[in-house]
Amino acid sequence: MATIAPPRPRRPRPGHRAAPRRPRAAAPAAVLGLLAAGAAGAVALWWTGTTAVTGVAGWATAAGRVSGLLAGYAAPVLLLLVARLPPLERGIGADRLTRWHARGGRWLVALVSAHVLTVVWGYALTDGRGLIGEGVEIVLHFPEMLKATAATLLMLGTGAVSARAARRRLSYETWYYLHLATYLAVALAFGHQLATGADLGGGLATAAWCALYLATAGLLGWYRLVRPWLRDRRHRLTVAEVRPEGPGVVSLYLSGRRLEELRAEAGQFFRLQFDAPGLRWAANPYSLSAAPHPHFLRFTVKGLGDHSAAVAALRPGTRVRAEGPYGAFTARGLRRRRVLLLGAGVGITPLRALFETMPGELTLVQRAGRPEDLLFRAEFADVARRRGARVHELTGSRAQVGDLGTALARLVPDLADHEVYLCGPEAMTAEAVRSLRAAGVRRGRIHRESFTF
């Protein structure tokens, strides 16, 4: 394994307090149950405030009210899912939270669309107007409706650029900044909910609704802005070294102060923002590629885009702002003694850190198209020799390798008895999950991490 020269250690300050305990991890089932209860509560606001629904106009208006309540509830919930709250990040993981956020975002766009269409339709039937005339009347003469219209357009636009076909055409940085319009849309729509939301009715319901939005704003401000700023001032991370690892791949070593207080775990990632031209305005996610050290953190970066390619040109001493650690792709969820680590491409980086630290009987399989694309070969061999673990390299095209499940069964005896940690390109991980399930590995024993954010 390559020798790492850590920065000179600093003496602890007199009277320095011990690092705080790790935040608790939230259980996914409990979080989903809480979200479902909140949605049921939103619908209950309409139910308790409605005595009867009659006629097409009544049913259309009722559908508009219910969809509006659910959309109003979903908006802050979706922001909370990506607010980087430690219990959610550690218990559920950023990967799964991102998938929940994306799926919920599609539902939010559908609810907003249904709300607009059914309310205009119901009001048009009641007033005897056409749909366009009624729509103009609502926008121009109802309170807070101009801001609500702007919020709707922003929400629909954000949904359009987040669709899979459009997302693939955008760089991470472009998509990230366009996605920030969601925050503005939620803020613009809030006044409309209070001004024309008849189901809130004032009193306790309005107070709870306001509390949800205010709490969301406060948590977002603290965990997305204030806390990273405080940590940046405390740890003072800088680039210590940029070391080539392979074609288009470099390892980035960051040094700083009191790094043990970050409480980082192997398998987690940070969002890194570099004080360098072209890199100052976006924080991209990078996984630890070595076990956290009291004096340095190592990340391995592959030049897949403009941002990661520019990272390879960073100079020692460059200031770095790091948000994290995030993610639940750690040994914390390990339940079995026998473990398979399966990775491909840059997805091997968190597995490299786990291979060094995870307890149990480990087998690592690295998938690559060509032998020269394999990473950390010497390091894996050294760790395997010290730990008594096994390392396999699975190279070649899909046609050459054949069925992934058959190849894994050949390399890993008793595959069904293993717990699996899986990370790599989306197509590869999807194929691997299918193969592992077919081989008898239970779904709850497959820990999957994706670099799609």
Short mmCIF file of C-alpha atoms in Angstrom, two decimals:
data_model
loop_
_atom_site.label_atom_id
_atom_site.label_comp_id
_atom_site.label_asym_id
_atom_site.label_seq_id
_atom_site.Cartn_x
_atom_site.Cartn_y
_atom_site.Cartn_z
CA MET A 1 0.00 0.00 0.00
CA ALA A 2 1.30 3.47 -0.81
CA THR A 3 2.93 5.23 2.12
CA ILE A 4 1.04 8.30 3.25
CA ALA A 5 2.93 11.09 4.94
CA PRO A 6 0.40 12.81 7.20
CA PRO A 7 0.81 16.42 8.25
CA ARG A 8 2.70 17.09 11.46
CA PRO A 9 0.32 16.49 14.38
CA ARG A 10 -0.74 19.45 16.49
CA ARG A 11 -0.72 19.38 20.25
CA PRO A 12 -4.18 19.37 21.79
CA ARG A 13 -5.22 22.59 23.45
CA PRO A 14 -5.30 22.61 27.26
CA GLY A 15 -8.77 21.92 28.53
CA HIS A 16 -9.95 20.82 25.07
CA ARG A 17 -13.31 19.11 25.37
CA ALA A 18 -13.92 15.64 24.00
CA ALA A 19 -15.65 15.37 20.64
CA PRO A 20 -19.43 15.04 20.88
CA ARG A 21 -21.15 11.71 20.50
CA ARG A 22 -22.38 10.68 17.08
CA PRO A 23 -25.90 11.81 16.21
CA ARG A 24 -28.53 9.13 16.41
CA ALA A 25 -29.60 7.35 13.27
CA ALA A 26 -33.23 7.45 12.18
CA ALA A 27 -34.95 4.21 11.16
CA PRO A 28 -36.27 4.37 7.55
CA ALA A 29 -39.57 2.68 8.46
CA ALA A 30 -40.18 5.13 11.29
CA VAL A 31 -39.49 8.12 9.04
CA LEU A 32 -41.84 6.83 6.33
CA GLY A 33 -44.51 6.22 8.95
CA LEU A 34 -44.15 9.75 10.26
CA LEU A 35 -44.40 11.20 6.75
CA ALA A 36 -47.52 9.13 6.03
CA ALA A 37 -49.10 10.32 9.28
CA GLY A 38 -48.42 13.92 8.28
CA ALA A 39 -50.07 13.38 4.88
CA ALA A 40 -53.09 11.83 6.59
CA GLY A 41 -53.25 14.85 8.88
CA ALA A 42 -53.26 17.19 5.87
CA VAL A 43 -56.20 15.30 4.33
CA ALA A 44 -57.97 15.35 7.71
CA LEU A 45 -57.95 19.15 7.60
CA TRP A 46 -60.18 19.00 4.53
CA TRP A 47 -62.32 16.15 5.88
CA THR A 48 -63.16 17.84 9.18
CA GLY A 49 -63.91 21.14 7.50
CA THR A 50 -66.23 19.75 4.80
CA THR A 51 -69.87 18.97 5.54
CA ALA A 52 -70.94 17.82 2.06
CA VAL A 53 -69.71 17.58 -1.54
CA THR A 54 -72.33 17.81 -4.28
CA GLY A 55 -72.23 18.02 -8.03
CA VAL A 56 -69.34 18.03 -10.46
CA ALA A 57 -68.27 21.51 -9.38
CA GLY A 58 -68.17 20.43 -5.75
CA TRP A 59 -66.12 17.32 -6.46
CA ALA A 60 -63.69 19.23 -8.68
CA THR A 61 -63.21 21.90 -6.04
CA ALA A 62 -62.79 19.25 -3.35
CA ALA A 63 -60.11 17.52 -5.43
CA GLY A 64 -58.36 20.87 -5.80
CA ARG A 65 -58.44 21.49 -2.05
CA VAL A 66 -57.10 18.05 -1.16
CA SER A 67 -54.34 18.12 -3.78
CA GLY A 68 -53.41 21.64 -2.63
CA LEU A 69 -53.13 20.54 1.00
CA LEU A 70 -50.99 17.55 0.06
CA ALA A 71 -48.78 19.70 -2.18
CA GLY A 72 -48.40 22.27 0.57
CA TYR A 73 -47.40 19.52 3.00
CA ALA A 74 -45.05 17.76 0.56
CA ALA A 75 -43.04 20.87 -0.31
CA PRO A 76 -41.33 21.38 3.09
CA VAL A 77 -41.04 17.61 3.61
CA LEU A 78 -39.05 17.26 0.38
CA LEU A 79 -36.75 20.06 1.49
CA LEU A 80 -36.22 18.36 4.86
CA LEU A 81 -35.17 15.15 3.10
CA VAL A 82 -32.21 17.01 1.56
CA ALA A 83 -31.52 19.34 4.49
CA ARG A 84 -28.61 17.04 5.53
CA LEU A 85 -30.04 16.32 8.95
CA PRO A 86 -27.58 14.00 10.74
CA PRO A 87 -30.17 11.42 11.94
CA LEU A 88 -31.52 11.03 8.39
CA GLU A 89 -28.09 11.01 6.74
CA ARG A 90 -26.71 8.35 9.08
CA GLY A 91 -29.81 6.20 9.39
CA ILE A 92 -31.16 6.33 5.84
CA GLY A 93 -28.23 7.59 3.78
CA ALA A 94 -27.96 10.40 1.25
CA ASP A 95 -28.36 7.96 -1.63
CA ARG A 96 -31.78 6.72 -0.49
CA LEU A 97 -32.85 10.20 0.66
CA THR A 98 -32.05 11.53 -2.81
CA ARG A 99 -34.18 8.81 -4.39
CA TRP A 100 -37.05 9.61 -1.99
CA HIS A 101 -36.67 13.30 -2.80
CA ALA A 102 -36.72 12.65 -6.55
CA ARG A 103 -39.75 10.35 -6.34
CA GLY A 104 -41.54 12.79 -4.05
CA GLY A 105 -40.69 15.65 -6.38
CA ARG A 106 -42.55 13.94 -9.20
CA TRP A 107 -45.57 13.51 -6.93
CA LEU A 108 -45.34 17.18 -5.93
CA VAL A 109 -45.40 18.32 -9.55
CA ALA A 110 -48.40 16.06 -10.18
CA LEU A 111 -50.22 17.41 -7.10
CA VAL A 112 -49.55 21.03 -8.03
CA SER A 113 -50.79 20.39 -11.58
CA ALA A 114 -53.91 18.63 -10.30
CA HIS A 115 -54.54 21.43 -7.80
CA VAL A 116 -54.42 24.13 -10.45
CA LEU A 117 -56.55 22.29 -12.98
CA THR A 118 -59.27 21.06 -10.63
CA VAL A 119 -59.62 24.33 -8.71
CA VAL A 120 -59.97 26.36 -11.93
CA TRP A 121 -62.40 23.79 -13.32
CA GLY A 122 -64.52 23.70 -10.15
CA TYR A 123 -64.64 27.49 -9.84
CA ALA A 124 -65.44 27.86 -13.56
CA LEU A 125 -68.43 25.53 -13.23
CA THR A 126 -69.63 27.39 -10.14
CA ASP A 127 -69.27 30.86 -11.72
CA GLY A 128 -70.43 29.88 -15.21
CA ARG A 129 -67.19 31.00 -16.87
CA GLY A 130 -64.80 29.34 -19.27
CA LEU A 131 -61.59 27.83 -17.96
CA ILE A 132 -59.33 30.58 -19.33
CA GLY A 133 -61.54 33.38 -18.06
CA GLU A 134 -61.76 31.78 -14.61
CA GLY A 135 -58.02 31.24 -14.54
CA VAL A 136 -57.36 34.91 -15.32
CA GLU A 137 -59.86 35.97 -12.68
CA ILE A 138 -58.17 33.82 -10.01
CA VAL A 139 -54.64 34.96 -10.85
CA LEU A 140 -55.42 38.67 -11.03
CA HIS A 141 -57.97 39.10 -8.24
CA PHE A 142 -57.36 36.47 -5.59
CA PRO A 143 -54.87 37.43 -2.83
CA GLU A 144 -51.27 36.16 -3.16
CA MET A 145 -52.10 34.50 -6.48
CA LEU A 146 -49.48 36.32 -8.57
CA LYS A 147 -46.75 34.93 -6.32
CA ALA A 148 -48.44 31.53 -6.31
CA THR A 149 -48.49 31.54 -10.13
CA ALA A 150 -44.78 32.33 -10.22
CA ALA A 151 -44.20 29.51 -7.71
CA THR A 152 -46.15 27.08 -9.89
CA LEU A 153 -44.13 27.98 -12.98
CA LEU A 154 -40.87 27.59 -11.06
CA MET A 155 -42.00 24.24 -9.68
CA LEU A 156 -42.97 22.92 -13.09
CA GLY A 157 -39.73 24.21 -14.59
CA THR A 158 -37.68 22.52 -11.88
CA GLY A 159 -39.56 19.30 -12.49
CA ALA A 160 -38.79 19.53 -16.21
CA VAL A 161 -35.02 19.96 -15.76
CA SER A 162 -35.01 17.16 -13.16
CA ALA A 163 -36.61 14.64 -15.52
CA ARG A 164 -34.21 11.85 -16.36
CA ALA A 165 -33.89 12.74 -20.05
CA ALA A 166 -33.10 16.39 -19.28
CA ARG A 167 -30.92 15.56 -16.25
CA ARG A 168 -28.53 13.51 -18.39
CA ARG A 169 -27.87 16.50 -20.63
CA LEU A 170 -26.93 18.83 -17.80
CA SER A 171 -23.75 19.00 -15.78
CA TYR A 172 -24.09 18.49 -12.04
CA GLU A 173 -23.31 22.16 -11.42
CA THR A 174 -25.94 23.43 -13.89
CA TRP A 175 -28.60 21.10 -12.54
CA TYR A 176 -27.72 22.06 -8.95
CA TYR A 177 -28.22 25.78 -9.51
CA LEU A 178 -31.42 25.34 -11.50
CA HIS A 179 -32.72 23.10 -8.73
CA LEU A 180 -32.31 25.91 -6.20
CA ALA A 181 -35.41 27.50 -7.75
CA THR A 182 -37.38 25.03 -5.64
CA TYR A 183 -36.59 27.03 -2.50
CA LEU A 184 -37.90 30.22 -4.07
CA ALA A 185 -41.03 28.43 -5.29
CA VAL A 186 -41.85 27.13 -1.81
CA ALA A 187 -41.35 30.59 -0.29
CA LEU A 188 -43.56 32.28 -2.91
CA ALA A 189 -46.38 29.76 -2.47
CA PHE A 190 -46.53 30.01 1.32
CA GLY A 191 -48.50 33.28 1.44
CA HIS A 192 -51.13 31.88 -0.94
CA GLN A 193 -51.69 28.90 1.38
CA LEU A 194 -52.48 31.16 4.32
CA ALA A 195 -54.50 33.72 2.36
CA THR A 196 -56.77 31.34 0.41
CA GLY A 197 -56.35 28.04 2.24
CA ALA A 198 -59.84 27.71 3.67
CA ASP A 199 -59.08 24.30 5.16
CA LEU A 200 -56.47 25.73 7.53
CA GLY A 201 -59.16 27.84 9.16
CA GLY A 202 -56.85 29.65 11.57
CA GLY A 203 -56.17 28.52 15.12
CA LEU A 204 -54.19 25.37 15.83
CA ALA A 205 -54.13 24.12 12.23
CA THR A 206 -52.61 27.37 10.93
CA ALA A 207 -50.12 27.44 13.81
CA ALA A 208 -48.99 23.87 13.04
CA TRP A 209 -48.73 24.65 9.32
CA CYS A 210 -46.61 27.73 10.00
CA ALA A 211 -44.48 25.76 12.47
CA LEU A 212 -43.74 23.15 9.78
CA TYR A 213 -42.52 25.80 7.34
CA LEU A 214 -40.59 27.79 9.92
CA ALA A 215 -38.91 24.66 11.28
CA THR A 216 -37.96 23.64 7.74
CA ALA A 217 -36.45 27.06 7.06
CA GLY A 218 -34.54 26.97 10.35
CA LEU A 219 -33.15 23.47 9.82
CA LEU A 220 -32.16 24.26 6.25
CA GLY A 221 -30.41 27.43 7.36
CA TRP A 222 -28.53 25.66 10.14
CA TYR A 223 -27.45 22.46 8.40
CA ARG A 224 -26.94 23.85 4.89
CA LEU A 225 -25.37 27.22 5.76
CA VAL A 226 -24.43 27.94 9.38
CA ARG A 227 -23.08 24.55 10.46
CA PRO A 228 -20.82 24.09 7.39
CA TRP A 229 -19.47 27.63 7.90
CA LEU A 230 -18.68 26.92 11.56
CA ARG A 231 -17.00 23.63 10.70
CA ASP A 232 -15.00 25.29 7.96
CA ARG A 233 -13.59 27.78 10.44
CA ARG A 234 -12.90 25.04 12.97
CA HIS A 235 -11.14 22.47 10.79
CA ARG A 236 -9.44 24.70 8.17
CA LEU A 237 -9.08 22.01 5.51
CA THR A 238 -6.50 22.47 2.76
CA VAL A 239 -5.14 20.36 -0.08
CA ALA A 240 -1.99 18.59 1.15
CA GLU A 241 -1.26 16.50 -1.94
CA VAL A 242 -2.75 15.40 -5.27
CA ARG A 243 -1.45 11.94 -6.21
CA PRO A 244 -2.09 10.16 -9.56
CA GLU A 245 -3.71 6.72 -9.22
CA GLY A 246 -4.44 5.73 -12.80
CA PRO A 247 -5.65 7.09 -16.17
CA GLY A 248 -7.71 10.18 -15.31
CA VAL A 249 -7.81 9.27 -11.60
CA VAL A 250 -6.13 11.11 -8.72
CA SER A 251 -6.22 10.83 -4.94
CA LEU A 252 -6.71 14.03 -3.04
CA TYR A 253 -5.25 14.32 0.47
CA LEU A 254 -6.74 16.99 2.72
CA SER A 255 -5.16 18.11 5.97
CA GLY A 256 -6.71 20.19 8.71
CA ARG A 257 -7.23 20.69 12.41
CA ARG A 258 -9.03 18.37 14.83
CA LEU A 259 -10.23 16.05 12.07
CA GLU A 260 -11.13 13.34 14.57
CA GLU A 261 -14.00 15.57 15.71
CA LEU A 262 -15.66 15.08 12.33
CA ARG A 263 -16.46 11.52 13.42
CA ALA A 264 -16.17 10.31 9.83
CA GLU A 265 -16.62 6.62 9.08
CA ALA A 266 -15.31 4.48 6.25
CA GLY A 267 -17.87 4.42 3.43
CA GLN A 268 -19.11 7.97 4.00
CA PHE A 269 -18.67 10.97 1.73
CA PHE A 270 -18.19 14.73 1.95
CA ARG A 271 -19.35 17.52 -0.32
CA LEU A 272 -16.19 19.40 -1.25
CA GLN A 273 -15.95 22.99 -2.43
CA PHE A 274 -12.50 24.25 -3.47
CA ASP A 275 -11.20 27.81 -3.36
CA ALA A 276 -9.95 27.68 -6.93
CA PRO A 277 -11.12 29.14 -10.27
CA GLY A 278 -14.17 27.31 -11.60
CA LEU A 279 -14.66 25.33 -8.39
CA ARG A 280 -15.81 27.92 -5.86
CA TRP A 281 -19.56 27.81 -6.47
CA ALA A 282 -20.46 24.13 -6.34
CA ALA A 283 -20.01 21.47 -3.66
CA ASN A 284 -19.72 18.03 -5.24
CA PRO A 285 -19.93 14.71 -3.37
CA TYR A 286 -16.74 12.63 -3.02
CA SER A 287 -16.34 9.43 -0.99
CA LEU A 288 -13.50 8.71 1.39
CA SER A 289 -11.13 6.26 -0.30
CA ALA A 290 -9.17 5.43 2.86
CA ALA A 291 -10.08 5.05 6.49
CA PRO A 292 -10.38 8.47 8.21
CA HIS A 293 -7.11 9.53 9.83
CA PRO A 294 -6.67 12.08 12.64
CA HIS A 295 -4.43 14.17 10.39
CA PHE A 296 -5.74 13.74 6.85
CA LEU A 297 -8.68 12.63 4.70
CA ARG A 298 -8.23 10.93 1.34
CA PHE A 299 -10.63 11.16 -1.58
CA THR A 300 -10.14 9.58 -5.00
CA VAL A 301 -11.55 11.46 -7.95
CA LYS A 302 -12.09 10.38 -11.55
CA GLY A 303 -12.26 13.01 -14.28
CA LEU A 304 -15.86 12.41 -15.34
CA GLY A 305 -16.77 16.09 -15.76
CA ASP A 306 -15.39 19.62 -15.73
CA HIS A 307 -15.47 19.81 -11.94
CA SER A 308 -13.67 16.55 -11.17
CA ALA A 309 -11.17 17.13 -13.99
CA ALA A 310 -10.27 20.52 -12.49
CA VAL A 311 -9.70 18.87 -9.11
CA ALA A 312 -6.71 17.02 -10.57
CA ALA A 313 -5.02 20.37 -11.22
CA LEU A 314 -5.37 21.67 -7.65
CA ARG A 315 -2.23 22.81 -5.88
CA PRO A 316 -1.19 22.06 -2.30
CA GLY A 317 -2.41 24.75 0.07
CA THR A 318 -5.73 25.30 -1.71
CA ARG A 319 -8.47 25.94 0.84
CA VAL A 320 -11.33 23.43 0.92
CA ARG A 321 -14.78 23.71 2.40
CA ALA A 322 -16.10 20.27 3.32
CA GLU A 323 -19.70 19.48 4.27
CA GLY A 324 -20.12 16.17 6.00
CA PRO A 325 -19.58 13.41 6.72
CA TYR A 326 -22.75 12.04 5.13
CA GLY A 327 -24.12 8.64 4.21
CA ALA A 328 -25.19 5.35 5.75
CA PHE A 329 -22.97 3.15 3.54
CA THR A 330 -20.94 2.07 6.57
CA ALA A 331 -20.27 -0.97 8.72
CA ARG A 332 -22.88 0.37 11.13
CA GLY A 333 -25.60 -1.68 9.38
CA LEU A 334 -23.54 -4.89 9.16
CA ARG A 335 -25.38 -7.98 10.48
CA ARG A 336 -23.43 -10.97 9.12
CA ARG A 337 -19.87 -12.19 9.44
CA ARG A 338 -19.29 -12.93 5.74
CA VAL A 339 -19.24 -9.84 3.55
CA LEU A 340 -18.89 -9.24 -0.18
CA LEU A 341 -17.71 -5.82 -1.36
CA LEU A 342 -18.58 -5.36 -5.05
CA GLY A 343 -17.58 -2.22 -6.91
CA ALA A 344 -16.84 -0.80 -10.33
CA GLY A 345 -15.30 2.42 -11.64
CA VAL A 346 -14.97 5.22 -9.13
CA GLY A 347 -17.53 3.35 -7.02
CA ILE A 348 -14.63 1.30 -5.68
CA THR A 349 -13.50 4.28 -3.56
CA PRO A 350 -15.84 3.85 -0.55
CA LEU A 351 -15.25 0.09 -0.72
CA ARG A 352 -11.50 0.70 -0.45
CA ALA A 353 -12.07 2.42 2.91
CA LEU A 354 -14.49 -0.29 4.06
CA PHE A 355 -12.08 -3.06 3.03
CA GLU A 356 -9.53 -1.63 5.43
CA THR A 357 -11.80 -1.26 8.45
CA MET A 358 -14.90 -3.46 8.19
CA PRO A 359 -14.98 -6.46 10.56
CA GLY A 360 -15.68 -9.97 9.35
CA GLU A 361 -14.58 -12.31 6.59
CA LEU A 362 -14.24 -10.06 3.55
CA THR A 363 -14.23 -10.77 -0.16
CA LEU A 364 -13.75 -7.86 -2.57
CA VAL A 365 -14.60 -8.04 -6.27
CA GLN A 366 -13.61 -5.14 -8.51
CA ARG A 367 -15.30 -4.96 -11.92
CA ALA A 368 -13.61 -3.10 -14.79
CA GLY A 369 -13.64 -3.13 -18.56
CA ARG A 370 -9.83 -3.20 -18.82
CA PRO A 371 -7.05 -4.23 -16.40
CA GLU A 372 -5.59 -0.71 -16.54
CA ASP A 373 -8.88 0.67 -15.18
CA LEU A 374 -8.52 -1.23 -11.90
CA LEU A 375 -7.72 0.99 -8.92
CA PHE A 376 -5.79 0.41 -5.69
CA ARG A 377 -4.46 -3.00 -6.80
CA ALA A 378 -1.36 -2.82 -4.61
CA GLU A 379 -3.31 -1.43 -1.67
CA PHE A 380 -5.98 -4.12 -1.90
CA ALA A 381 -3.32 -6.82 -2.06
CA ASP A 382 -1.56 -5.42 1.01
CA VAL A 383 -4.76 -5.11 3.05
CA ALA A 384 -5.89 -8.59 1.99
CA ARG A 385 -2.55 -10.07 3.06
CA ARG A 386 -2.72 -8.41 6.48
CA ARG A 387 -6.38 -9.28 7.08
CA GLY A 388 -6.56 -12.69 5.45
CA ALA A 389 -9.22 -11.37 3.06
CA ARG A 390 -9.74 -12.23 -0.60
CA VAL A 391 -9.56 -9.96 -3.65
CA HIS A 392 -10.85 -10.80 -7.14
CA GLU A 393 -10.63 -8.78 -10.34
CA LEU A 394 -13.43 -9.20 -12.88
CA THR A 395 -12.33 -7.55 -16.14
CA GLY A 396 -13.58 -7.55 -19.69
CA SER A 397 -16.66 -6.48 -21.62
CA ARG A 398 -20.13 -7.63 -20.63
CA ALA A 399 -19.99 -10.19 -23.43
CA GLN A 400 -16.65 -11.52 -22.17
CA VAL A 401 -17.72 -11.68 -18.52
CA GLY A 402 -21.14 -13.10 -19.29
CA ASP A 403 -23.83 -13.29 -16.64
CA LEU A 404 -22.69 -11.33 -13.60
CA GLY A 405 -24.48 -13.64 -11.17
CA THR A 406 -22.73 -16.70 -12.62
CA ALA A 407 -19.36 -14.95 -12.42
CA LEU A 408 -19.94 -13.94 -8.80
CA ALA A 409 -21.07 -17.42 -7.82
CA ARG A 410 -17.84 -18.79 -9.28
CA LEU A 411 -15.68 -16.30 -7.35
CA VAL A 412 -17.65 -16.24 -4.08
CA PRO A 413 -18.72 -19.64 -2.71
CA ASP A 414 -21.96 -19.61 -0.71
CA LEU A 415 -22.86 -16.22 -2.15
CA ALA A 416 -26.34 -16.32 -0.59
CA ASP A 417 -24.81 -16.38 2.89
CA HIS A 418 -23.02 -13.06 2.38
CA GLU A 419 -23.99 -9.51 3.18
CA VAL A 420 -23.20 -7.32 0.17
CA TYR A 421 -21.94 -3.75 -0.13
CA LEU A 422 -22.40 -2.56 -3.70
CA CYS A 423 -21.23 0.65 -5.38
CA GLY A 424 -20.69 1.64 -9.00
CA PRO A 425 -22.37 2.95 -12.15
CA GLU A 426 -26.16 2.77 -12.13
CA ALA A 427 -26.43 0.13 -14.87
CA MET A 428 -23.88 -2.12 -13.17
CA THR A 429 -25.47 -1.85 -9.71
CA ALA A 430 -28.93 -2.56 -11.13
CA GLU A 431 -27.62 -5.68 -12.86
CA ALA A 432 -25.77 -6.72 -9.70
CA VAL A 433 -28.90 -6.38 -7.54
CA ARG A 434 -30.87 -8.58 -9.94
CA SER A 435 -28.08 -11.17 -9.99
CA LEU A 436 -27.66 -11.17 -6.22
CA ARG A 437 -31.39 -11.54 -5.63
CA ALA A 438 -31.50 -14.43 -8.11
CA ALA A 439 -28.59 -16.05 -6.23
CA GLY A 440 -30.61 -15.95 -3.01
CA VAL A 441 -29.20 -12.86 -1.30
CA ARG A 442 -31.98 -11.20 0.66
CA ARG A 443 -32.83 -7.62 -0.27
CA GLY A 444 -32.15 -6.42 3.27
CA ARG A 445 -28.60 -7.72 3.03
CA ILE A 446 -27.74 -5.64 -0.05
CA HIS A 447 -26.34 -2.20 0.85
CA ARG A 448 -26.26 -0.06 -2.27
CA GLU A 449 -24.62 3.31 -2.83
CA SER A 450 -25.07 5.44 -5.93
CA PHE A 451 -23.16 8.50 -7.13
CA THR A 452 -26.27 9.92 -8.81
CA PHE A 453 -27.17 13.13 -6.91
#
